[in-house]
Coordinates of C-alpha atoms and ligand atoms in Angstrom, one line a residue:
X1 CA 23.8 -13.3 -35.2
X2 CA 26.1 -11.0 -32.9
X3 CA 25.0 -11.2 -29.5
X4 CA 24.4 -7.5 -27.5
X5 CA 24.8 -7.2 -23.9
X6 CA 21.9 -4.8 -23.5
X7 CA 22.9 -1.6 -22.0
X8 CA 23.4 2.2 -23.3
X9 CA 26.4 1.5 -25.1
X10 CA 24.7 -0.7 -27.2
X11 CA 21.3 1.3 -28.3
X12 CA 22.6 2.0 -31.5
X13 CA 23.1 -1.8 -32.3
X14 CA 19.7 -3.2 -30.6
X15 CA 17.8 -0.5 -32.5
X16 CA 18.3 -2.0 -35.7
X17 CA 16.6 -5.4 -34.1
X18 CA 13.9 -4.0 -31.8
X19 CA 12.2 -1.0 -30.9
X20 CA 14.2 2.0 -28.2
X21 CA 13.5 4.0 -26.7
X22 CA 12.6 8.3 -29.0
X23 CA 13.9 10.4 -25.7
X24 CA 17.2 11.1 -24.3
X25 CA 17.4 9.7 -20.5
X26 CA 20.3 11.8 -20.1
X27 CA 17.7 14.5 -20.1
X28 CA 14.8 12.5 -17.6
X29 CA 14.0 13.8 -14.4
X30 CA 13.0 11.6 -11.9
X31 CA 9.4 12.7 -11.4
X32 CA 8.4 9.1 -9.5
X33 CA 10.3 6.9 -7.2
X34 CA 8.2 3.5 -7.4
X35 CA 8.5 1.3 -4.6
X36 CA 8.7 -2.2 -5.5
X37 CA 10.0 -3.3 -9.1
X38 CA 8.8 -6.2 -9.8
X39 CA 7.3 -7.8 -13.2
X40 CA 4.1 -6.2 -12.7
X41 CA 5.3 -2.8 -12.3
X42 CA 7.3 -3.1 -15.4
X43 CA 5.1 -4.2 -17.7
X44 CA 2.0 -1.8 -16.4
X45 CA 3.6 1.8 -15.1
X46 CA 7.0 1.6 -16.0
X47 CA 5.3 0.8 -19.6
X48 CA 2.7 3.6 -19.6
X49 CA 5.4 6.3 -18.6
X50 CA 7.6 5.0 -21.7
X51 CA 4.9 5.6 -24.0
X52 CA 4.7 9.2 -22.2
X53 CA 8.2 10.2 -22.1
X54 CA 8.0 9.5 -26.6
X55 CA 5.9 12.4 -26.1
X56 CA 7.5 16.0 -26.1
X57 CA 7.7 17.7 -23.1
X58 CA 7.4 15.2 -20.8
X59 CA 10.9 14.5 -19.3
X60 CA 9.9 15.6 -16.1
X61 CA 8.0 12.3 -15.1
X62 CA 11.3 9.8 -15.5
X63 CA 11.0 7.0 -13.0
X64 CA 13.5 5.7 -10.4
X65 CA 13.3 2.5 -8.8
X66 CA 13.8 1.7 -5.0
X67 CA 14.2 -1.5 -3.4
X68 CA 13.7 -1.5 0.8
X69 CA 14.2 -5.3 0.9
X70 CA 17.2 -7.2 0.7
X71 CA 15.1 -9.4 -1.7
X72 CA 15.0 -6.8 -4.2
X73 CA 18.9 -7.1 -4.5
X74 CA 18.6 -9.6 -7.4
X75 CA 16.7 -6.8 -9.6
X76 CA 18.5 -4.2 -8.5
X77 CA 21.9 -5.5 -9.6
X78 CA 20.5 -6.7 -13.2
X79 CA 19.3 -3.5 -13.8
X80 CA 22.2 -1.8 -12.5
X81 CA 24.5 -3.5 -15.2
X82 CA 21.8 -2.5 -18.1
X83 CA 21.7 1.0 -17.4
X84 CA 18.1 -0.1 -16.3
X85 CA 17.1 -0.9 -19.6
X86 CA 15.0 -4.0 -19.9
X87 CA 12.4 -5.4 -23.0
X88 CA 9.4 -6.2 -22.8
X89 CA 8.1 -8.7 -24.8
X90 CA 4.3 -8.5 -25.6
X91 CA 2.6 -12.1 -26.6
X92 CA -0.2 -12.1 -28.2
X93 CA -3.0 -14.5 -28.3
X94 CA -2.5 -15.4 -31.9
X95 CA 1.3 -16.0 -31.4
X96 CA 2.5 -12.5 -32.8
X97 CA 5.1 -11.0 -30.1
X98 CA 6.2 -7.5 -29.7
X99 CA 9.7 -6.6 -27.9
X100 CA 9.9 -3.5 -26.8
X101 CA 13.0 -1.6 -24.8
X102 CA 11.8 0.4 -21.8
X103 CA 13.3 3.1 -20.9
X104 CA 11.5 4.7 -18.3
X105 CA 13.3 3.6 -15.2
X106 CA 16.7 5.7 -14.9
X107 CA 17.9 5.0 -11.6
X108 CA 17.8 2.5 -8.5
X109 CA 18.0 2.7 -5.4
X110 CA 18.8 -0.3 -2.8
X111 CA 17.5 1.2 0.2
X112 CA 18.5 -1.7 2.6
X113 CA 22.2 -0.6 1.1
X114 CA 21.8 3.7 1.6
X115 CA 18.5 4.1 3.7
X116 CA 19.6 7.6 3.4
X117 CA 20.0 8.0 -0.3
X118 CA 16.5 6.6 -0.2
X119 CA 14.8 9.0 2.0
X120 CA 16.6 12.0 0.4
X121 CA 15.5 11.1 -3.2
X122 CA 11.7 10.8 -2.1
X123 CA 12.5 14.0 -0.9
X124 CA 14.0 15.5 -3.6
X125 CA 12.3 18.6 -5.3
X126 CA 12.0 16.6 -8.2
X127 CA 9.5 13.5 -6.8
X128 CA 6.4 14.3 -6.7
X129 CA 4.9 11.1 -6.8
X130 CA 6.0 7.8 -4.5
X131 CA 4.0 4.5 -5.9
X132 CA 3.6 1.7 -4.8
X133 CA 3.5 -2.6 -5.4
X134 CA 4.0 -3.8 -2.7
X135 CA 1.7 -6.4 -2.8
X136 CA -1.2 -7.6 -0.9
X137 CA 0.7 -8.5 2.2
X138 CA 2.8 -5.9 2.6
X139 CA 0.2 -3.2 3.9
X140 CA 0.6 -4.6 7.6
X141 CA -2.9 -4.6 8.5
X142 CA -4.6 -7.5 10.4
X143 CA -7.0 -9.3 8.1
X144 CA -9.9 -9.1 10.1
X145 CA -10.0 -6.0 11.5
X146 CA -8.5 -4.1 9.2
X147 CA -5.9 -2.3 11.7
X148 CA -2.4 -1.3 11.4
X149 CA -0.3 -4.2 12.8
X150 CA 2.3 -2.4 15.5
X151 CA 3.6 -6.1 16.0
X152 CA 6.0 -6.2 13.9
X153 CA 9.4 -5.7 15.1
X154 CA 10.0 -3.5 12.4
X155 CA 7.9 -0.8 13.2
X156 CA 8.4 -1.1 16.4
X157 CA 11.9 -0.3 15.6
X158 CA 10.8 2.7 13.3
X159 CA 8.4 4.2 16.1
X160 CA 11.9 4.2 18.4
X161 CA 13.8 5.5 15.9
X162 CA 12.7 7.7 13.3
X163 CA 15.8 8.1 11.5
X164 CA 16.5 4.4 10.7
X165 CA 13.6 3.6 8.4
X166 CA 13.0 -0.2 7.5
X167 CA 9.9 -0.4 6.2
X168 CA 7.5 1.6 3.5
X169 CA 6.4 3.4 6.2
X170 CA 9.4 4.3 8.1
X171 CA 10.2 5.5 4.8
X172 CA 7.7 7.4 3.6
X173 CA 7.2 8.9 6.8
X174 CA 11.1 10.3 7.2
X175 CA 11.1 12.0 3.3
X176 CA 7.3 13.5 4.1
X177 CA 9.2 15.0 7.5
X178 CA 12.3 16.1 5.3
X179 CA 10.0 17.9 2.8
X180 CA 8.0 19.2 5.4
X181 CA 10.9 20.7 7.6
X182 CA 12.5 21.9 3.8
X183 CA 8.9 23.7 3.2
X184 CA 8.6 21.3 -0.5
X185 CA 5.0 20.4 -0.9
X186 CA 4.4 16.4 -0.1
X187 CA 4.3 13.7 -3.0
X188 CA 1.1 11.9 -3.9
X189 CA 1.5 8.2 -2.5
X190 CA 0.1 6.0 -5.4
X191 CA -0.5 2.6 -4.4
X192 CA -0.9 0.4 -7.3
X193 CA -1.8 -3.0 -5.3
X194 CA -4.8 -5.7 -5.8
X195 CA -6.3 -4.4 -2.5
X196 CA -9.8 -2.6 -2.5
X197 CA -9.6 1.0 -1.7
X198 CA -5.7 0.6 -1.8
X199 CA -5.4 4.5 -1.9
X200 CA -7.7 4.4 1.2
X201 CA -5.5 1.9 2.9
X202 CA -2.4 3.4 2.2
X203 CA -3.4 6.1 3.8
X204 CA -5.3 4.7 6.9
X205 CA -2.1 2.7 7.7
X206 CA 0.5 5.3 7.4
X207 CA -1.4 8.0 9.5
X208 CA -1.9 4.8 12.1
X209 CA 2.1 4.1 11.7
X210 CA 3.0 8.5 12.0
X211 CA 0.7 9.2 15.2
X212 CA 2.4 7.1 17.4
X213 CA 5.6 7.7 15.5
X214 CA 5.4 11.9 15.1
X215 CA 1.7 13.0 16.1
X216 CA 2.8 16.6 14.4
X217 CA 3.6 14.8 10.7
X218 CA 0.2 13.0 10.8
X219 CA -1.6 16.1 11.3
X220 CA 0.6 17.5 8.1
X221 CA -0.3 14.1 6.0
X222 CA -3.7 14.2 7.0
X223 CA -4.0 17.3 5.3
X224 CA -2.0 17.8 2.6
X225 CA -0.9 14.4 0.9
X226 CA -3.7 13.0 -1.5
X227 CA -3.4 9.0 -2.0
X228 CA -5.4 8.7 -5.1
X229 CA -7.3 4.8 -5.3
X230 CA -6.4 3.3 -8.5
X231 CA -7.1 -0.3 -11.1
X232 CA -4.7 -1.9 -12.6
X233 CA -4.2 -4.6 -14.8
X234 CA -2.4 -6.9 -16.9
X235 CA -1.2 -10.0 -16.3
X236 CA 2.4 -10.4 -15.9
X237 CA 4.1 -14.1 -15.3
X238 CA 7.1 -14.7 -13.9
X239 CA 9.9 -14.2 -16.3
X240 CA 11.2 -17.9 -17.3
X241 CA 14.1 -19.1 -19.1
X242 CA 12.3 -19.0 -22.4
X243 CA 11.9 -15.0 -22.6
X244 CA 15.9 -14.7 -21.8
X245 CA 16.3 -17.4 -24.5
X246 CA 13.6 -15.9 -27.2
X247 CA 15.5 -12.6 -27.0
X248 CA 18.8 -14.0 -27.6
X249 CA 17.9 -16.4 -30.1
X250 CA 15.2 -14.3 -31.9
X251 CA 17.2 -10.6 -32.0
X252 CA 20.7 -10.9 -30.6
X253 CA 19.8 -9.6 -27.4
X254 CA 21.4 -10.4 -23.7
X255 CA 18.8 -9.4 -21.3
X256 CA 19.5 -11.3 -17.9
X257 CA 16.0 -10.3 -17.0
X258 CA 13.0 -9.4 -19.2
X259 CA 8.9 -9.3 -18.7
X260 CA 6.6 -10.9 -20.3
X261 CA 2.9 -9.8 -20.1
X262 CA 0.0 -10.1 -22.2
X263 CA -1.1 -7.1 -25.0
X264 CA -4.5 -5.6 -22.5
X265 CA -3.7 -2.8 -20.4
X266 CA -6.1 -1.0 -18.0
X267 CA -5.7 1.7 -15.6
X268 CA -8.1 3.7 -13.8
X269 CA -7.4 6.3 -11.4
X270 CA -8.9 8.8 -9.0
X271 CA -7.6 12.3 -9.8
X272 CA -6.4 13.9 -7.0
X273 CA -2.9 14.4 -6.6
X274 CA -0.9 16.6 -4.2
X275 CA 1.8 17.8 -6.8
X276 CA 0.8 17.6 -10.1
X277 CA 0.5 14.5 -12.5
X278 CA 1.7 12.8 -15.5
X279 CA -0.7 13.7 -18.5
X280 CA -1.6 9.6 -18.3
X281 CA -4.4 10.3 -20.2
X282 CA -3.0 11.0 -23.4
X283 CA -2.7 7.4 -23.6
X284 CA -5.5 5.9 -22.0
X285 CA -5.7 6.0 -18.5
X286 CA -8.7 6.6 -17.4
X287 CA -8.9 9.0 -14.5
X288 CA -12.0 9.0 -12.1
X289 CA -13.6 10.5 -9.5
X290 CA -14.5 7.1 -8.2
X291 CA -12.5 4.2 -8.6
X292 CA -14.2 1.9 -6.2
X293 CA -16.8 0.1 -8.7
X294 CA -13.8 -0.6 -11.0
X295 CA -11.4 -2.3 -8.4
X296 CA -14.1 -4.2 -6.9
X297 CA -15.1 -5.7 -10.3
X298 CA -11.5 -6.9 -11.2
X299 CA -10.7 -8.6 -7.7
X300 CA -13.7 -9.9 -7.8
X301 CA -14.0 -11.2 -11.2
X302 CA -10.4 -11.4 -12.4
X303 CA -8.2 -12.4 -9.3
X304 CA -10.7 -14.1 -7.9
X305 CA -11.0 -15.6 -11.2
X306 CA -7.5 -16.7 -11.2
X307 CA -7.6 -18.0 -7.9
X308 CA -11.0 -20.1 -8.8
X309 CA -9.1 -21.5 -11.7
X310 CA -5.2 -22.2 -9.8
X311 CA -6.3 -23.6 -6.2
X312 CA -8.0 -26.5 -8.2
X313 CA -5.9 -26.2 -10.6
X314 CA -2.7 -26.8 -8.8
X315 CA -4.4 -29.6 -6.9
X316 CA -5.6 -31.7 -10.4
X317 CA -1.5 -31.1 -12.0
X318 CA -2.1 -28.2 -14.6
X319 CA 0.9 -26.2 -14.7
X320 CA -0.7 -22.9 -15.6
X321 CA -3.9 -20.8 -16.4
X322 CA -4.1 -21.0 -19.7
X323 CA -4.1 -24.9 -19.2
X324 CA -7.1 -24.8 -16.8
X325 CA -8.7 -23.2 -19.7
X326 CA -8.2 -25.3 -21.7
X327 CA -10.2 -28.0 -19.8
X328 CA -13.8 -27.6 -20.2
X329 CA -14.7 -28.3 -16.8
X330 CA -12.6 -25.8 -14.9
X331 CA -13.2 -23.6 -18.0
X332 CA -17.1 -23.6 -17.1
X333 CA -16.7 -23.8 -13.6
X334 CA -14.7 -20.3 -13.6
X335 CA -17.7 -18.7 -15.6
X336 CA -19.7 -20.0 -13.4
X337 CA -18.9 -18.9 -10.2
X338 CA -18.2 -15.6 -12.2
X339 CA -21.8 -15.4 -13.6
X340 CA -23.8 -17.3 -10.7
X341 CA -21.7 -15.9 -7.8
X342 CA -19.7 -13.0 -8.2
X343 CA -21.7 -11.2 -10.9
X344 CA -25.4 -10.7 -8.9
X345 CA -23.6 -9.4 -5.8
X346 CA -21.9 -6.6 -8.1
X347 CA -22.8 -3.3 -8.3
X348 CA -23.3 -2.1 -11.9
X349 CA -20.1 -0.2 -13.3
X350 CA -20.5 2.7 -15.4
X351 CA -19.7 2.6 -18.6
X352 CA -18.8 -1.5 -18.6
X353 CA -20.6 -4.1 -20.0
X354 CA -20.5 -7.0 -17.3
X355 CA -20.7 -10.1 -20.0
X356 CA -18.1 -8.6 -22.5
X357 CA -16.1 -7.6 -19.3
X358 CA -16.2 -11.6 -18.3
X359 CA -15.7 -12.8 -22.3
X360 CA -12.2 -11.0 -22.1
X361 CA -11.3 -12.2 -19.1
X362 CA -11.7 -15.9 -20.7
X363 CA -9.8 -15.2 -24.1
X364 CA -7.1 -13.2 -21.5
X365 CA -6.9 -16.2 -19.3
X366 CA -6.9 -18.6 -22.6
X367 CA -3.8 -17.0 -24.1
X368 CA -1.5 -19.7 -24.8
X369 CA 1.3 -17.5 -25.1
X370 CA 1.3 -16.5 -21.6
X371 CA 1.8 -19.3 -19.7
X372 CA 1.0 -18.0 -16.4
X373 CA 1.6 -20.9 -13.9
X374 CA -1.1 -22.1 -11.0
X375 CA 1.9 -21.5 -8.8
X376 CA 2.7 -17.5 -9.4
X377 CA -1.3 -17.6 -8.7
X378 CA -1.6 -19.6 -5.9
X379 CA 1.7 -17.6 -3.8
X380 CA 0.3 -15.9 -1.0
X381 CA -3.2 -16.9 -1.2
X382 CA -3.2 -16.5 2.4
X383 CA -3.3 -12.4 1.8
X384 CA -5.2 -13.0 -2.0
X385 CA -8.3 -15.0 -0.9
X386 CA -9.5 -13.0 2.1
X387 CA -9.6 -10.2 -0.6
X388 CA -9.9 -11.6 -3.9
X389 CA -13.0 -14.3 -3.1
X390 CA -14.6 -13.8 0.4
X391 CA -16.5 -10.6 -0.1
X392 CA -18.2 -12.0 -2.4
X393 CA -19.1 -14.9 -0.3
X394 CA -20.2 -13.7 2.4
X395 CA -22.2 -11.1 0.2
X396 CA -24.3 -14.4 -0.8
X397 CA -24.5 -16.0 2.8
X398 CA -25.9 -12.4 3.7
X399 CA -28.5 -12.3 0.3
X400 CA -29.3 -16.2 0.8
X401 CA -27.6 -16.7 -3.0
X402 CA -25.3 -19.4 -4.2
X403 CA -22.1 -20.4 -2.5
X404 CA -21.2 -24.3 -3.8
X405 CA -18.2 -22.8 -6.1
X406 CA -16.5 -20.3 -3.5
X407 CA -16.9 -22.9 -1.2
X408 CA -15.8 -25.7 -3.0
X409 CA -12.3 -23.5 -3.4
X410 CA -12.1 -22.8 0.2
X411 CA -12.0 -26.5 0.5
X412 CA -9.9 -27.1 -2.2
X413 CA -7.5 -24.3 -0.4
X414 CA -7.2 -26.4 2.5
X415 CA -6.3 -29.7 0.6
X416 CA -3.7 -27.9 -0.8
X417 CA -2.3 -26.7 2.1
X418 CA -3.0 -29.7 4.4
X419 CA -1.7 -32.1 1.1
X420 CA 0.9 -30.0 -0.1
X421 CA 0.8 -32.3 -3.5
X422 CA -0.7 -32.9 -6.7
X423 CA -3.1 -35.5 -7.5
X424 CA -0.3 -37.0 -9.1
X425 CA 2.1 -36.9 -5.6
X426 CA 4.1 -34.3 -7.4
X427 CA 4.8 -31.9 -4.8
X428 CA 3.2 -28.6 -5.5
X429 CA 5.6 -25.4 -5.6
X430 CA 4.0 -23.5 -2.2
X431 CA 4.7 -19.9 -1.2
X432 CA 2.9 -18.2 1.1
X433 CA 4.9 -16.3 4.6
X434 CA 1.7 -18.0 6.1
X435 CA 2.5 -21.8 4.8
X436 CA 3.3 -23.3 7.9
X437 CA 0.2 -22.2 9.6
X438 CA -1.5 -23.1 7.2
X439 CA -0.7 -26.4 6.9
X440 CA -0.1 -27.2 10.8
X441 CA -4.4 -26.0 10.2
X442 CA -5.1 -28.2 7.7
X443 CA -2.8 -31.2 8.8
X444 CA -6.1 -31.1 11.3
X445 CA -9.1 -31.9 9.0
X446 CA -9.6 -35.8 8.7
X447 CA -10.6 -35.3 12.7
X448 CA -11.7 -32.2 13.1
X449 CA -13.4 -30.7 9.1
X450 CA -13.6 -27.2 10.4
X451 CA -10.0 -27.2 11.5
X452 CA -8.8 -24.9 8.3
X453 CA -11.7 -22.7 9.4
X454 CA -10.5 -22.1 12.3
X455 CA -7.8 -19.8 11.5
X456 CA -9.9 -16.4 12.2
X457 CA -7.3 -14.0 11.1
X458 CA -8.0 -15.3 7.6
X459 CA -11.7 -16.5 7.7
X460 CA -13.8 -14.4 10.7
X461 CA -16.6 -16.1 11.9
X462 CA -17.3 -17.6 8.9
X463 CA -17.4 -20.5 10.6
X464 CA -20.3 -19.6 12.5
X465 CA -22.9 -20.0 9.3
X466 CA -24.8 -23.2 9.5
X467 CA -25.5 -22.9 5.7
X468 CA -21.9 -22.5 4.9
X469 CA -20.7 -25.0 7.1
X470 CA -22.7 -27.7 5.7
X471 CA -21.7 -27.2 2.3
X472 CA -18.1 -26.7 3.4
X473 CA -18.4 -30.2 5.2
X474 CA -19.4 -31.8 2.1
X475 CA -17.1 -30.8 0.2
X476 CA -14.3 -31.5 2.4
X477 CA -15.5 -34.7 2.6
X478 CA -16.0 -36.0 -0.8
X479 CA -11.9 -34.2 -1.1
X480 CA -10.7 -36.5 1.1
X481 CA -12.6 -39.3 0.2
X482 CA -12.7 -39.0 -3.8
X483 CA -9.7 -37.5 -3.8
X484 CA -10.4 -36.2 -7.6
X485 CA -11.3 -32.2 -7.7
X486 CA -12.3 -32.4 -11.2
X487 CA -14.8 -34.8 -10.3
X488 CA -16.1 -32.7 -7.6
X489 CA -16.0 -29.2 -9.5
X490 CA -18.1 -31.4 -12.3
X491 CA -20.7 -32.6 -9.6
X492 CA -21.4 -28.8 -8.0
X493 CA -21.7 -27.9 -11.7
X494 CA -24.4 -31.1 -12.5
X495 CA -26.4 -30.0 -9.1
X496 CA -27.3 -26.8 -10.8
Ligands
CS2_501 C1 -3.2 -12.4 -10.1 C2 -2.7 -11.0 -10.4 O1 -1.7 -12.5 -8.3 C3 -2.7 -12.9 -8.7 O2 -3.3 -13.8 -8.2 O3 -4.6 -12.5 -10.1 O4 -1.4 -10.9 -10.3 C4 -3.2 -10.6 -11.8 O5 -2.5 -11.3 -12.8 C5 -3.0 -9.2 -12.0 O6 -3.7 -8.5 -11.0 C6 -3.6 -8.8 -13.4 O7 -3.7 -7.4 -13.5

């Protein structure tokens, strides 16, 4: 089979082998610039909006892409070459795949390279929607107390000078001014992140960031830009060789990066947007007045899920998620702590069934197909597990209910970072900005068993419950000494 490079010229030849895009891009307006185009982004939004724009009248909501880190280079210069067309192959649980070309993103821009290009485009006429993945981390607020970090030498830069943005919100700050002082109306900021309230916190930390930075434009922000919460999901693994290979082998196709995801889709969003909106719901976004009940049952259930499943996981030598599943004991331990832990400290969520909610999440997570690795789940735990699996924690030392399986991952969390290795002595693939620290805390435990604990940006004063500690002091210690998680994740589950 001839081998396509994929790009535009080649539509006409990849449309006999996989599906293209119905619309012309030549006629897309940028509607959205989306901050941070990564996997996730283009298998959830980027996806959603492709369906839209097969729809007539729609062209107005094209999407383009803008990268503010020099890490974002890599992406930026494969999509570049494919006219920022990309496939995105679907895999089902039953082995079926679906390959679909997106072509919803139909421009980039590399802000690190044209900071100014950046801030005019937000500013354009056109944009009337900035969203965001940006991950966890990258909302620069301090863990415990929630406030906007001015630390960072980057902001501090941005509070100095206004016109030499560096971060999101050096950036969103100078096009909000530009439209401002150009009388457009502001863009809705839509944060798309795994954080609670991430509308909410978007907001709180940008107003923090543009009253010391330009008291006047907070005042403008405060009142006219709407930063709608939202819910999203579907699980997205890292792109690996086999999805560059599968496309080239299966239908001719030379895509130097693809994404993989899985075939369920969810988003839910709050509607209230400061310059109109996409009509999502044509194609089954669900759009609230409430988000909040939604997003607090999928960190709590699914990524903390995840993270139940890939600390341990990572520790015993599985590889990936759907391997967890497959062995019965982490397989019942995750429903476990889902049912016995999470669940009774839930509030109910309309219109959701809690035990189907928690069956799909086990058939998701047991998708062979997907191959989602412990390590994609286990990066930056340090801004995941503060978020994802504490709340609900500290919701049972508060109610007197069970703790022995969040507990038993904290523990496990600080093996992992103080070991740094498999069970096996194969070293585990680690990425976290906070690894050092983490490990110089955990390096600490064989003489002092609270020393992981210790770290109160992460943890609080967690340390400071007796009925916690003790629990957390057993575990540790039959870690260390067993040295066999399975072992101990099957003993917490015969106690019950
Ligand atoms: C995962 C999420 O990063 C993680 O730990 O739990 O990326 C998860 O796959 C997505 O939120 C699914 O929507």
């Amino acid at each position: 089979m001839e081998i396509f490079q994929l790009n535009k010229d080649h539509l006409a030849q990849i449309k006999d082998r996989i599906a293209i895009p119905n619309y012309d891009r030549k006629k897309l307006k940028a509607g959205i610039v989306h901050i941070g185009v990564g996997g996730f982004h283009r298998s959830h939004q980027a996806y959603y909006i492709h369906q839209l724009l097969e729809k007539p009248g729609t062209a107005d909501w094209g999407i383009c892409g803008m990268g503010l880190r020099e890490g974002d280079r890599r992406i930026y210069d494969v999509l570049r070459k494919q006219d920022y067309l990309y496939t995105l192959i679907t895999r089902h649980p039953d082995g079926r795949i679906d390959s679909t070309l997106i072509g919803s993103i139909i421009d980039f821009i590399l802000a690190v390279d044209t900071p100014k290009l950046a801030v005019s485009k937000m500013a354009h006429p056109d944009t009337r929607i900035v969203s965001l993945t940006i991950t966890e981390g990258g909302y620069n607020f301090h863990p415990v107390t929630g406030a906007f970090d001015f630390d960072h030498p980057d902001i501090q830069h941005e509070i100095a000078h206004p016109d030499d943005p560096k971060t999101v919100y050096g950036f969103l700050a100078a096009a909000l001014r530009q439209r401002r002082e150009n009388g457009l109306p502001p863009f809705t900021i839509l944060s798309c992140d795994n954080i609670q309230h991430n509308g909410a916190m978007a907001r709180k930390m940008l107003l923090a960031f543009t009253e010391r930075q330009d008291p006047e434009l907070a005042g403008w922000i405060a009142q006219t830009v709407h930063f709608p919460n939202t819910m999203v999901d579907r699980i997205t693994p890292v792109t690996a060789d086999r999805d560059m290979a599968y496309l080239r082998e299966e239908h001719g196709i030379a895509d130097a990066w693809p994404v993989t995801c899985e075939p369920f889709i969810q988003w839910v969003v709050e509607d209230r947007f400061s310059n109109g909106r996409p009509p999502l719901e044509q194609l089954g976004v669900q759009f609230v007045p409430d988000v909040s009940p939604y997003e607090k049952m999928k960190i709590r259930l699914l990524n903390a899920g995840h993270s139940v499943l890939g600390i341990p996981g990572a520790i015993h030598g599985h590889p990936t998620i759907n391997a967890c599943m497959e062995d019965p004991v982490f397989a019942t331990f995750m429903r476990n702590f889902m049912d016995l832990e999470a669940t009774p400290v839930l509030d109910p969520v309309e219109g959701i069934d809690l035990e189907k909610y928690k069956d799909t999440l086990e058939e998701r997570f047991a998708n062979p197909n997907i191959k989602d690795s412990v390590a994609r789940i286990c990066s930056e735990s340090s801004a995941k597990l503060p978020k994802f699996l504490l709340p609900t924690l500290q919701k049972n030392l508060a109610a007197g209910g069970p703790i022995t399986y969040a507990t038993l991952v904290l523990a496990a969390w600080c093996y992992y970072s103080d070991k740094q290795q498999d069970e096996n002595g194969a070293a585990l693939e680690i990425s976290d900005v906070m690894s050092d620290e983490l490990h110089r805390a955990a390096r600490e435990t064989a003489t002092d068993p609270a020393a992981f604990l210790r770290q109160k940006n992460l943890f609080g004063d967690l340390m400071d419950d007796n009925r916690f500690m003790d629990q957390y002091g057993l575990m540790i210690r039959q870690l260390y000494g067993q040295k066999d998680i399975r072992a101990l994740m099957q003993s917490v589950m015969d106690r019950e």
